[in-house]
CSV table of C-alpha atoms in Angstrom, one decimal:
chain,number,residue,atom,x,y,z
A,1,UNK,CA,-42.6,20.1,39.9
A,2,UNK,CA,-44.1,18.0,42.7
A,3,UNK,CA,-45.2,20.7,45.4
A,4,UNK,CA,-47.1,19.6,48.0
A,5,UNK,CA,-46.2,20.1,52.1
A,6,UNK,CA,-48.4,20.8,54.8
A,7,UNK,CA,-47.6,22.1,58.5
A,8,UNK,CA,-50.0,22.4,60.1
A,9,UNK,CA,-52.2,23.9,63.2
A,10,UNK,CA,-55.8,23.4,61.9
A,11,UNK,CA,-57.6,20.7,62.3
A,12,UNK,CA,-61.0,21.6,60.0
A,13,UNK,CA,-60.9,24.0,56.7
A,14,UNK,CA,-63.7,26.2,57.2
A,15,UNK,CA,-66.2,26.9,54.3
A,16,UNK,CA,-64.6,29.2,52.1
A,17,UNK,CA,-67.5,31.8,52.5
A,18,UNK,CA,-66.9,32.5,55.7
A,19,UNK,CA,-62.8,33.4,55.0
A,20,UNK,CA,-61.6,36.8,55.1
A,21,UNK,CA,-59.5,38.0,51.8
A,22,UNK,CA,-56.9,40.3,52.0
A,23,UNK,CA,-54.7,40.5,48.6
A,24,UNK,CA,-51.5,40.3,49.0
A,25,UNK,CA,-48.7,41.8,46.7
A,26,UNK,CA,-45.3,40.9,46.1
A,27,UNK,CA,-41.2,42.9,45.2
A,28,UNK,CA,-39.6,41.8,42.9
A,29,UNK,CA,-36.5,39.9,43.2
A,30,UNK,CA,-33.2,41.8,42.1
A,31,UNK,CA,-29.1,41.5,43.2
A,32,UNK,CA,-30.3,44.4,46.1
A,33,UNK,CA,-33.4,42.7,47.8
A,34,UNK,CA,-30.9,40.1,48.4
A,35,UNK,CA,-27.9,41.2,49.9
A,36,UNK,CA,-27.9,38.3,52.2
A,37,UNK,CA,-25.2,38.7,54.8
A,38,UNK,CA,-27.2,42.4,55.9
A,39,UNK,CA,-30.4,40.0,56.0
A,40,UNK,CA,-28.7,38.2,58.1
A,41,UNK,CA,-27.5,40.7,60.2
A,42,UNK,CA,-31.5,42.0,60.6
A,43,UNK,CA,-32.2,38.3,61.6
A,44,UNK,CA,-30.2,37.9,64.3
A,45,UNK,CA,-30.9,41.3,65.9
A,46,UNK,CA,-34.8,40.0,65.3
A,47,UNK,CA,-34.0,36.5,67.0
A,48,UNK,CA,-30.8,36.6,68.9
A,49,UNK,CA,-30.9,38.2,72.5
A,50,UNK,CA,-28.0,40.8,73.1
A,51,UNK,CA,-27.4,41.5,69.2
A,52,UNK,CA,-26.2,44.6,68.4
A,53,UNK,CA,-25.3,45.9,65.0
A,54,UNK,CA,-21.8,47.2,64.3
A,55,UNK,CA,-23.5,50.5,62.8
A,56,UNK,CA,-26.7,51.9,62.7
A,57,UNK,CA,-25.9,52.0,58.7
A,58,UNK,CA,-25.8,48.3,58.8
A,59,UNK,CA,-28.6,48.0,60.6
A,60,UNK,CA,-30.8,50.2,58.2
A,61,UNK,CA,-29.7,48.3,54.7
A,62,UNK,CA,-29.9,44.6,56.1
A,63,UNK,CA,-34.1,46.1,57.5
A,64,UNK,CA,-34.3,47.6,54.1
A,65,UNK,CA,-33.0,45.2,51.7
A,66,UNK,CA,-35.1,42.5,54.5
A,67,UNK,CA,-38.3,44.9,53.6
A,68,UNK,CA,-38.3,44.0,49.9
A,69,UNK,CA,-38.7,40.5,49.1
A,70,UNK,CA,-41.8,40.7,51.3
A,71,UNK,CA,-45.5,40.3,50.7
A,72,UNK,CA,-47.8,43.1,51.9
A,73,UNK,CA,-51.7,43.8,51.8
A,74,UNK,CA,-54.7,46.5,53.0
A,75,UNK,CA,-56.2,47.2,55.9
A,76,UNK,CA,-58.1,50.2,56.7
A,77,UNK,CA,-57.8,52.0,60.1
A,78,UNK,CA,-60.4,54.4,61.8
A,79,UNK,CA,-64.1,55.8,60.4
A,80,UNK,CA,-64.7,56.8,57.7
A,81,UNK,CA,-61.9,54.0,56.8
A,82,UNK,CA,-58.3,55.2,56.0
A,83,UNK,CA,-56.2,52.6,54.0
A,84,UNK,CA,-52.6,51.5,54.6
A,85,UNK,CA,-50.6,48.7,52.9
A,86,UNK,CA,-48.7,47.0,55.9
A,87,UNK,CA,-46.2,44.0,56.0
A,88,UNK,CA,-47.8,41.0,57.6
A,89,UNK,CA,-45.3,39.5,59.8
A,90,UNK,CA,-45.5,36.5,62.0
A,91,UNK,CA,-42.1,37.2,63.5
A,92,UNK,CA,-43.7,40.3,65.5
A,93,UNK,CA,-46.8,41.1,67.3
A,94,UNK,CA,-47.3,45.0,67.1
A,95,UNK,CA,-49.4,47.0,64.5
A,96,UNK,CA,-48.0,50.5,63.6
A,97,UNK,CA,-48.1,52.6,61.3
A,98,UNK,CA,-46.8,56.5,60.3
A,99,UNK,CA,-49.5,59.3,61.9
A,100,UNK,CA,-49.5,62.7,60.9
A,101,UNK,CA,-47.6,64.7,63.2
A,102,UNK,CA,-44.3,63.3,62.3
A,103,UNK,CA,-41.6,65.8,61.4
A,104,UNK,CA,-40.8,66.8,57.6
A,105,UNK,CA,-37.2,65.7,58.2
A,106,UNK,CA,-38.5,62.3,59.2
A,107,UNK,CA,-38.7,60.9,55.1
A,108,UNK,CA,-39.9,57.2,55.8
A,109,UNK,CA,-43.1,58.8,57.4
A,110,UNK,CA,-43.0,61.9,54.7
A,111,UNK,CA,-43.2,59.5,51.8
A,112,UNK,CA,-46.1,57.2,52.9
A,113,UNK,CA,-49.9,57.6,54.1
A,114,UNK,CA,-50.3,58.8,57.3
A,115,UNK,CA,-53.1,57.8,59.8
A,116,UNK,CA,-55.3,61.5,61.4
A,117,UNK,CA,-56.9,60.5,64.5
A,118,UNK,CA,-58.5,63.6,63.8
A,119,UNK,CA,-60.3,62.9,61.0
A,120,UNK,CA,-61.9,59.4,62.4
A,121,UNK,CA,-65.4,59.9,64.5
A,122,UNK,CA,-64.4,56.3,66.5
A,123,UNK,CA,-60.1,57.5,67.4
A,124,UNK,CA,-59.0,58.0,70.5
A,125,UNK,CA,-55.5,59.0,71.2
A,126,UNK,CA,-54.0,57.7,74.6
A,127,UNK,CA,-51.1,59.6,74.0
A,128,UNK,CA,-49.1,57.1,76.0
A,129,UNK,CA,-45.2,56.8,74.4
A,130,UNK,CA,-44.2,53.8,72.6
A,131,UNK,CA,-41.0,52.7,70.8
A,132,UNK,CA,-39.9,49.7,69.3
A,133,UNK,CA,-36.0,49.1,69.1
A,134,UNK,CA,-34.7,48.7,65.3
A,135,UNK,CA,-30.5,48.2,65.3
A,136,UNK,CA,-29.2,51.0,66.3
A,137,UNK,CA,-32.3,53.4,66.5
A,138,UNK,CA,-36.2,53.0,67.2
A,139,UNK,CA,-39.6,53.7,65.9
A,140,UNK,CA,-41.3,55.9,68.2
A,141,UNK,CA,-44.7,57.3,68.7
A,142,UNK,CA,-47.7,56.7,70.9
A,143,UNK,CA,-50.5,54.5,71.4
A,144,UNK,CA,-53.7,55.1,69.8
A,145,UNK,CA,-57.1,53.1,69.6
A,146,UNK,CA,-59.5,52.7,66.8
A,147,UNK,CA,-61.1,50.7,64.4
A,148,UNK,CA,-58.6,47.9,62.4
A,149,UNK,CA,-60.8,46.7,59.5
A,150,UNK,CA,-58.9,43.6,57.1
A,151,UNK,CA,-58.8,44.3,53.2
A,152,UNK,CA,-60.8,46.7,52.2
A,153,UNK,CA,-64.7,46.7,52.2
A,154,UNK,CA,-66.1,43.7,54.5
A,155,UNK,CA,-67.0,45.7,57.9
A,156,UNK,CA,-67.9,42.7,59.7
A,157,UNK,CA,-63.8,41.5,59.7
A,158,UNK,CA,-63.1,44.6,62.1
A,159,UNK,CA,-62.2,45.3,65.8
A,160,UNK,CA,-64.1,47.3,67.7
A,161,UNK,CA,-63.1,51.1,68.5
A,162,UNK,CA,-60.7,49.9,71.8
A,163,UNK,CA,-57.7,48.2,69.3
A,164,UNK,CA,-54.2,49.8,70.5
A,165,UNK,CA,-51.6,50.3,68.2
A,166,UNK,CA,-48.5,52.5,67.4
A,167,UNK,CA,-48.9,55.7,65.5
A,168,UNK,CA,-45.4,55.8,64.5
A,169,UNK,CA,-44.1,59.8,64.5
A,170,UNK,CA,-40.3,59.0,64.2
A,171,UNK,CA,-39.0,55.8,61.5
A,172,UNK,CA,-35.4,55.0,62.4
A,173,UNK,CA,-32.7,55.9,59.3
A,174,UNK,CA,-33.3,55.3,55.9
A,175,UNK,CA,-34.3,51.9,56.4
A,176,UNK,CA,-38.5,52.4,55.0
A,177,UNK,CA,-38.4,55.0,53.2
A,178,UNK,CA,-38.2,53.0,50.0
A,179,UNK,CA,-40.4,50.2,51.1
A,180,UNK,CA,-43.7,49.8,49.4
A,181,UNK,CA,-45.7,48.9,52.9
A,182,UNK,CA,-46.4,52.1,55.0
A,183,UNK,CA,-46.7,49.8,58.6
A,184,UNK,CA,-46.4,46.3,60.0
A,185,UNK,CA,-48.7,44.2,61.6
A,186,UNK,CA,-47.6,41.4,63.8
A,187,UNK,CA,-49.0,38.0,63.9
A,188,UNK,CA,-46.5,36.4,66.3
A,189,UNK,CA,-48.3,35.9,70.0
A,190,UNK,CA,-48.8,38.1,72.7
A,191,UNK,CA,-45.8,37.6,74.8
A,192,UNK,CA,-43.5,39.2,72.6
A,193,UNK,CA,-45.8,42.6,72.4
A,194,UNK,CA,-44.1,45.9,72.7
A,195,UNK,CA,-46.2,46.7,75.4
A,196,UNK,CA,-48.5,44.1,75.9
A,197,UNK,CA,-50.8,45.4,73.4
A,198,UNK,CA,-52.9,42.8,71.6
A,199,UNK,CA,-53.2,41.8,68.3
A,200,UNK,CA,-56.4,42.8,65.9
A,201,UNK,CA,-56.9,39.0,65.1
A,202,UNK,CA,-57.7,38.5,68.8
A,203,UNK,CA,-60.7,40.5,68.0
A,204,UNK,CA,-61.2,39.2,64.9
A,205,UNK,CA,-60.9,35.7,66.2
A,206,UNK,CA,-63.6,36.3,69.4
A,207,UNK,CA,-66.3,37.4,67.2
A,208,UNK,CA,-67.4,33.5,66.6
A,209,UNK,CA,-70.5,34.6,64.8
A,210,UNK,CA,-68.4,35.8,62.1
A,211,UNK,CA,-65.0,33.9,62.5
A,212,UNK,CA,-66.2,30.2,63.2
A,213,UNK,CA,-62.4,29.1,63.4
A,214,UNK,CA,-59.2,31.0,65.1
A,215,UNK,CA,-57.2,30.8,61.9
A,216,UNK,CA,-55.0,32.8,59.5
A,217,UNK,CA,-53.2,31.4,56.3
A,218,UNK,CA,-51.0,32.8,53.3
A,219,UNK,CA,-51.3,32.1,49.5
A,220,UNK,CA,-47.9,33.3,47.9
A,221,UNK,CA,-48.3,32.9,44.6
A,222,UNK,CA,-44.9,31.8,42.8
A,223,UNK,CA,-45.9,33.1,39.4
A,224,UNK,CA,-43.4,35.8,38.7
A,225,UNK,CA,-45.2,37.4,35.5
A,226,UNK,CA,-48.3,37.7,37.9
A,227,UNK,CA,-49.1,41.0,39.2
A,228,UNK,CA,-50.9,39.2,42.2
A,229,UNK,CA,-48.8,38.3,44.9
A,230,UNK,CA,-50.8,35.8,46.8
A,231,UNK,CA,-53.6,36.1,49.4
A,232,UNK,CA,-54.4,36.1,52.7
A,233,UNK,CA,-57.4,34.5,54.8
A,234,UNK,CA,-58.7,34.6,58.4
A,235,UNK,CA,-61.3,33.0,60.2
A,236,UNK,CA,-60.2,29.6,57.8
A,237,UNK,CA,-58.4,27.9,54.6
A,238,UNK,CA,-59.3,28.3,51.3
A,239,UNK,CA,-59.0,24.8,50.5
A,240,UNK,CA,-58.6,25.3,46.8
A,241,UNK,CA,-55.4,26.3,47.6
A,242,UNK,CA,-54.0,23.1,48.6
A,243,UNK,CA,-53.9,19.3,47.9
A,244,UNK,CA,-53.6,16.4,50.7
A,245,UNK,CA,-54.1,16.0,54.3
A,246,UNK,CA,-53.4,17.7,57.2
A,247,UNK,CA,-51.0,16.3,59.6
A,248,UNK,CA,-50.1,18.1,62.9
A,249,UNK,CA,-46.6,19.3,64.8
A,250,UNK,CA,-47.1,21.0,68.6
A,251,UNK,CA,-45.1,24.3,69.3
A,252,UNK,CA,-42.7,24.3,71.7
A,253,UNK,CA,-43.4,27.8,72.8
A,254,UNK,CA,-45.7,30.7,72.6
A,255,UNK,CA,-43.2,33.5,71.4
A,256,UNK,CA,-42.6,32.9,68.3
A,257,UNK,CA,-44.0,30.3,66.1
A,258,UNK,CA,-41.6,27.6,67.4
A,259,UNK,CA,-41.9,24.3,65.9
A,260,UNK,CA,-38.7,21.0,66.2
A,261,UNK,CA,-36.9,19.7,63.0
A,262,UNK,CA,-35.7,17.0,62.6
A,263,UNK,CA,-32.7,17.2,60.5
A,264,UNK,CA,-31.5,18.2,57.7
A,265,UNK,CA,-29.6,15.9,54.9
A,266,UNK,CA,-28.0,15.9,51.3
A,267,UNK,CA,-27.9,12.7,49.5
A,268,UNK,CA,-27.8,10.8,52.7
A,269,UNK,CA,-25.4,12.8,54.0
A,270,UNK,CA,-26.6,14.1,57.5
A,271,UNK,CA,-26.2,17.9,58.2
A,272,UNK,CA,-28.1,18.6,61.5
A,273,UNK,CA,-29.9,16.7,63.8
A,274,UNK,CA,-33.1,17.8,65.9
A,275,UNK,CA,-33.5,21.3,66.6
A,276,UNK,CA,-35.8,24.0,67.1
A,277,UNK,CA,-37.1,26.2,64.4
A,278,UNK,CA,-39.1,29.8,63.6
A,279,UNK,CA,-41.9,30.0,61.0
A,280,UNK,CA,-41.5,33.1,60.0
A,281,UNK,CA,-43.6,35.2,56.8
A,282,UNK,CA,-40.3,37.7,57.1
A,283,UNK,CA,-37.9,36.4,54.9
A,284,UNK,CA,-37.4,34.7,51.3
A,285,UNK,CA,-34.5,32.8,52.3
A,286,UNK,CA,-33.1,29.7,54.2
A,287,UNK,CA,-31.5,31.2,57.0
A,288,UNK,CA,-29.4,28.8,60.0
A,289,UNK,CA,-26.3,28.4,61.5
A,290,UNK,CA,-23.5,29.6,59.8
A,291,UNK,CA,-21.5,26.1,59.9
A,292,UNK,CA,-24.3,23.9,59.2
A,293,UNK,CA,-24.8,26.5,55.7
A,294,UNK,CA,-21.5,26.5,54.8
A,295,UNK,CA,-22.2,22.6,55.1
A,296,UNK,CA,-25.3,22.5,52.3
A,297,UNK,CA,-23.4,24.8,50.1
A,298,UNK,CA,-20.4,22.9,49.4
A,299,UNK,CA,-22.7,19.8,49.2
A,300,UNK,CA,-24.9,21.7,46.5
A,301,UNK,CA,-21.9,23.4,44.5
A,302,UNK,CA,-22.4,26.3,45.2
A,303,UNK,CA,-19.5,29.2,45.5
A,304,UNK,CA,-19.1,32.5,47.6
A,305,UNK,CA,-18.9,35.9,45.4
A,306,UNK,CA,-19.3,38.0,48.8
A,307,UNK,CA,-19.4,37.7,52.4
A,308,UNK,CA,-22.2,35.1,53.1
A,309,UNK,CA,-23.4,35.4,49.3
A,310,UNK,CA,-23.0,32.0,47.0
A,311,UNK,CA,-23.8,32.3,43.4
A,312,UNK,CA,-24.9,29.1,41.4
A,313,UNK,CA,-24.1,28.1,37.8
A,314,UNK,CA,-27.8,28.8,36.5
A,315,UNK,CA,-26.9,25.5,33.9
A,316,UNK,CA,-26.3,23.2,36.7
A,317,UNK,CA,-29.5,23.6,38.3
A,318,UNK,CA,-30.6,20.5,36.7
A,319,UNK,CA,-27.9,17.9,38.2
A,320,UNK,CA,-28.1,20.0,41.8
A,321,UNK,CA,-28.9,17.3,45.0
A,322,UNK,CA,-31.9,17.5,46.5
A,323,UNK,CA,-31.7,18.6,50.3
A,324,UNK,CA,-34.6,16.8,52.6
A,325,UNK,CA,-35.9,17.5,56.1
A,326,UNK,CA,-37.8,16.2,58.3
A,327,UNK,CA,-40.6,17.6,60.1
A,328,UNK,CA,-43.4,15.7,62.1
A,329,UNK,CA,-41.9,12.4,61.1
A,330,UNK,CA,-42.1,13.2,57.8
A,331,UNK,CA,-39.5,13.9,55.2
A,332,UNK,CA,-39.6,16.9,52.9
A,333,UNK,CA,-37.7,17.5,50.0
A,334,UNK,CA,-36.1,20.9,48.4
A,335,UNK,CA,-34.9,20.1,44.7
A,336,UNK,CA,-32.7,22.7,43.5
A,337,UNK,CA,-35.8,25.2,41.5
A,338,UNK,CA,-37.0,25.3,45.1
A,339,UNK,CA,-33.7,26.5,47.0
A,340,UNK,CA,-32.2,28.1,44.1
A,341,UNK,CA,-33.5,32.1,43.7
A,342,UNK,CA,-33.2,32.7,39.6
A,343,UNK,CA,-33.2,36.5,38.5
A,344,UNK,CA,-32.5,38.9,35.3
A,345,UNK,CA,-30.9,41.9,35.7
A,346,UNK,CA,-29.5,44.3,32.8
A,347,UNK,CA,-30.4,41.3,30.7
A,348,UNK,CA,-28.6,38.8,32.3
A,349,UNK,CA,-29.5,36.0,34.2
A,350,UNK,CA,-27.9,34.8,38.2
A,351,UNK,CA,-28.5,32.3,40.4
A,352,UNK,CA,-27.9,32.5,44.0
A,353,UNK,CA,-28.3,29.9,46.5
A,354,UNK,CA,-31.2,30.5,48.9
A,355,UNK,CA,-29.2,29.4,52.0
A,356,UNK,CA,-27.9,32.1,54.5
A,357,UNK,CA,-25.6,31.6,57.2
A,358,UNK,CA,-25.7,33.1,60.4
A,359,UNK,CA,-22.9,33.1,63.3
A,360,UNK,CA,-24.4,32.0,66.4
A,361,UNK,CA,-21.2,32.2,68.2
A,362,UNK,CA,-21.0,33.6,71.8
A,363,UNK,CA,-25.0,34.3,72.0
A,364,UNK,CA,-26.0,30.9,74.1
A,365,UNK,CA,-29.3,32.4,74.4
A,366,UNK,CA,-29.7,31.7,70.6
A,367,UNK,CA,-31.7,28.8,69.4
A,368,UNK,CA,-29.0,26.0,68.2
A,369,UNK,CA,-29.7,23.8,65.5
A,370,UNK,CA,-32.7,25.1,63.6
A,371,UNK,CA,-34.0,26.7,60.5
A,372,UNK,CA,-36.5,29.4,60.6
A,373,UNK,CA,-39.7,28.9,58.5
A,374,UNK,CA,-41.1,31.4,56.2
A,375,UNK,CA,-44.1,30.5,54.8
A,376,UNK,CA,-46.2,31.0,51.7
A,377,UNK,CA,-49.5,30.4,52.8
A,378,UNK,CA,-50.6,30.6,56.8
A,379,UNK,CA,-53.3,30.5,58.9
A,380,UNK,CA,-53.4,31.5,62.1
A,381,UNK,CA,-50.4,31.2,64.8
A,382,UNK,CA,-50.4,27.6,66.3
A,383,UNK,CA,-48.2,24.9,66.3
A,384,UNK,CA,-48.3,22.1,64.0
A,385,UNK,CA,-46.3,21.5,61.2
A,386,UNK,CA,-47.6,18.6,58.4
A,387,UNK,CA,-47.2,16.8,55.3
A,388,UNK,CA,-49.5,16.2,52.4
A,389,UNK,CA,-50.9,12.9,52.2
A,390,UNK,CA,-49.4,11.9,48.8
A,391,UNK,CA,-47.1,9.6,47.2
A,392,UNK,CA,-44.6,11.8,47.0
A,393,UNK,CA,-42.0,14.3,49.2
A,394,UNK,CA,-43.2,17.9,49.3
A,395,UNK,CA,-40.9,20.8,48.6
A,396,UNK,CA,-40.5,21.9,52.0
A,397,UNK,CA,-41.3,25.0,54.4
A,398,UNK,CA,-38.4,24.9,56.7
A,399,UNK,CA,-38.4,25.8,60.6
A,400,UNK,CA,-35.4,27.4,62.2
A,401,UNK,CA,-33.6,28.0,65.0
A,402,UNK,CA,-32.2,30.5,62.8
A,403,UNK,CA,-32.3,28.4,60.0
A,404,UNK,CA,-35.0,30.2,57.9
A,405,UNK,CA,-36.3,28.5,54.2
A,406,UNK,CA,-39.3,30.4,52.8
A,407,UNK,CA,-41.9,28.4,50.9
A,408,UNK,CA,-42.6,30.6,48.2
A,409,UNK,CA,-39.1,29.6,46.7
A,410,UNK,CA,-40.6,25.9,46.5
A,411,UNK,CA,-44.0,26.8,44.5
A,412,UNK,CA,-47.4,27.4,45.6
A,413,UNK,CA,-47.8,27.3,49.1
A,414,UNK,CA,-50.2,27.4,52.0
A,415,UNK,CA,-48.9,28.6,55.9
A,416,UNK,CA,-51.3,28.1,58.4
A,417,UNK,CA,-51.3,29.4,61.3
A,418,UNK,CA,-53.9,28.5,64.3
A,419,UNK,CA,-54.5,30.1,68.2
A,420,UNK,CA,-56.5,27.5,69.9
A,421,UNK,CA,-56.8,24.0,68.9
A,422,UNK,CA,-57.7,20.4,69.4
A,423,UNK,CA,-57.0,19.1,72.8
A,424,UNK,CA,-56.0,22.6,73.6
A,425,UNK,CA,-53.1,22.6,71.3
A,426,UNK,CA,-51.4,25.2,69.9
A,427,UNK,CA,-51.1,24.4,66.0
A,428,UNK,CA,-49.6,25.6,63.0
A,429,UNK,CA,-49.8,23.7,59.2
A,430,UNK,CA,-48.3,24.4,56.4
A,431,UNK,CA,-49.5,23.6,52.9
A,432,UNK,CA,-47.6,23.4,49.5
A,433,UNK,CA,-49.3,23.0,46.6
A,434,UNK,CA,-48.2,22.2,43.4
A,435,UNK,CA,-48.2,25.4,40.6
């Protein structure tokens, strides 16, 4: 399958020895990691100003259900170094994770590791409240500074003892306790910080003795018999990863990771003109406006079995259109192995189409037009998006407004992400790569 697309934000791949590795691993994909129209619902309470779930229920299975087709990875907090798997997200920009202290009752902090400030020599507890707002209820806790140390040996790829983030003593519903991540760090920028706290890759990124170039970038590995689920590097590109050139799209705006699309067609058929778009790491689906999808799913055959869920006839995958983008200039293309998400259960096999719809009516705040990108491999947050330099379409990494396509669905893929730039640009590229 021809697999190659690049967004981009960086304009030089640093020498692989100076990257920092964290290992990333993957869920498996089953009927309940993709209940789509609760995903949905978790989107647009992520994206959309105002949104507020009908029930905190709701709320809890759409984050929880959202929470398992993610990638996650190690980092180590404090000394001597405690370890924590957290969900790397580019669609937030907080670190937390549960701290001892939390009450029995409370079972998503019961059933995961638990940082002690009291047990690390460099912690200091502000003890300053902090909550961030999930649906219905909140994580709550307080602010604590220490040492935030990527994977898990390397001590040079650490902050310093002054990093902020949330100790988490209260997890809202049921929504984590199942997850296999104990916290989340953020990779979005700054201005959407709880609290203005920063980010450990600022730190990360200032030390230019160790870090030569502002950069982040995931590997998601398509290979579903592999245990690994990817990897992901700072401080550069591991350029093995990819094939191609670079080529370069500005972001609009320093919130997100906002990048334009172009459009969206079928067979020549036009769905969507320009709009704005979301690279976002949170989500395994192509998620947009719910008239536009209903749009590409007739186009592409496919048929609703439940509210905002289309199944696919697993034989017709072969004869399925391709759907194309444009990004940059460039066209993309998404055959139907790329937007079609194949599973066994029970020993049998489904097929469900990768596209989820989301009503946008009566929020005007809302982005219009858009897809929201998920990504599989990306360096730091910038904003660029790119094409390979080959003869021909790559599968593609899709921006949204809401309209969301992740890139691991296409095949081997590179996201990269960037904070400063050429020209002082903001960048971000995106690299597929053919498995």
């Amino acid at each position: 399958m021809v697999s190659r697309t690049i967004v981009a934000l960086l304009a030089l791949c640093v020498a692989s020895k100076a990257l920092i590795r964290v290992p990333l691993h993957k869920h498996e994909h089953s009927r309940r990691s993709y209940k789509i129209n609760m995903i949905a619902e978790y989107l647009k309470q992520k994206y959309v100003p105002g949104h507020v779930f009908g029930s905190e229920l709701d709320y809890n299975e759409g984050l929880s259900d959202f929470a398992n087709a993610q990638y996650y990875g190690p980092i180590t907090i404090g000394n001597p170094p405690q370890e924590f798997q957290v969900l790397f997200d580019t669609g937030s920009s907080n670190l937390w994770v549960p701290c001892k202290g939390c009450p029995i009752t409370n079972l998503a902090c019961d059933f995961h590791k638990k940082f002690n400030c009291d047990a690390s020599t460099t912690c200091t507890n502000t003890h300053e409240p902090f909550k961030i707002q999930y649906g219905s209820g909140s994580m709550d806790g307080e602010v604590v500074n220490d040492v935030v140390c990527f994977g898990k040996n390397r001590k040079d790829w650490c902050t310093d003892k002054t990093q902020g983030f949330a100790c988490a003593k209260d997890e809202p519903g049921m929504a984590f306790v199942a997850s296999k991540f104990d916290g989340i760090l953020g990779m979005g920028w700054d201005t959407i910080s709880v609290d203005k706290l920063s980010q450990p890759m600022d730190q990360i990124f200032a030390n230019t003795a160790e870090c030569p170039e502002p950069v982040f970038s995931f590997w998601l590995d398509r290979d579903e018999n592999g245990k690994k689920g990817g990897e992901m590097t700072l401080c550069g590109i591991d350029n093995s990863h990819y094939t191609g050139e670079i080529a370069w799209e500005k972001l609009t705006k320093e919130d997100y990771w906002r990048l334009n699309l172009g459009g969206i067609s079928i067979e020549g058929q036009q769905i969507t003109g320009p709009t704005s778009s979301i690279v976002d790491t949170g989500t395994s689906l192509l998620a947009g406006p719910k008239d536009q999808v209903e749009k590409i799913q007739k186009l592409i055959g496919a048929f609703q079995i439940l509210p905002g869920e289309y199944e696919i006839d697993c034989n017709k995958i072969p004869n399925m259109p391709n759907v194309e983008f444009t990004l940059g200039g460039q066209t993309f293309t998404l055959t139907p192995k790329d937007y079609v998400i194949e599973m066994t259960e029970m020993g049998e096999s489904a097929c469900i189409s990768g596209f989820m719809g989301i009503d946008l009516s009566g929020n005007p705040n809302a982005p219009s037009g858009s897809l929201e990108m998920s990504s599989s491999e990306s360096s730091t947050p910038s904003s660029t998006m790119a094409r390979s330099a080959l003869d021909s379409p790559s599968p593609p990494l899709a921006a949204t407004k809401p309209f969301s396509l992740f890139c691991k669905l296409a095949s081997n893929v590179i996201n990269a992400f960037k904070k400063a730039s050429v020209n002082d640009q903001r960048r971000c590229f995106w690299i597929c790569k053919e498995s």
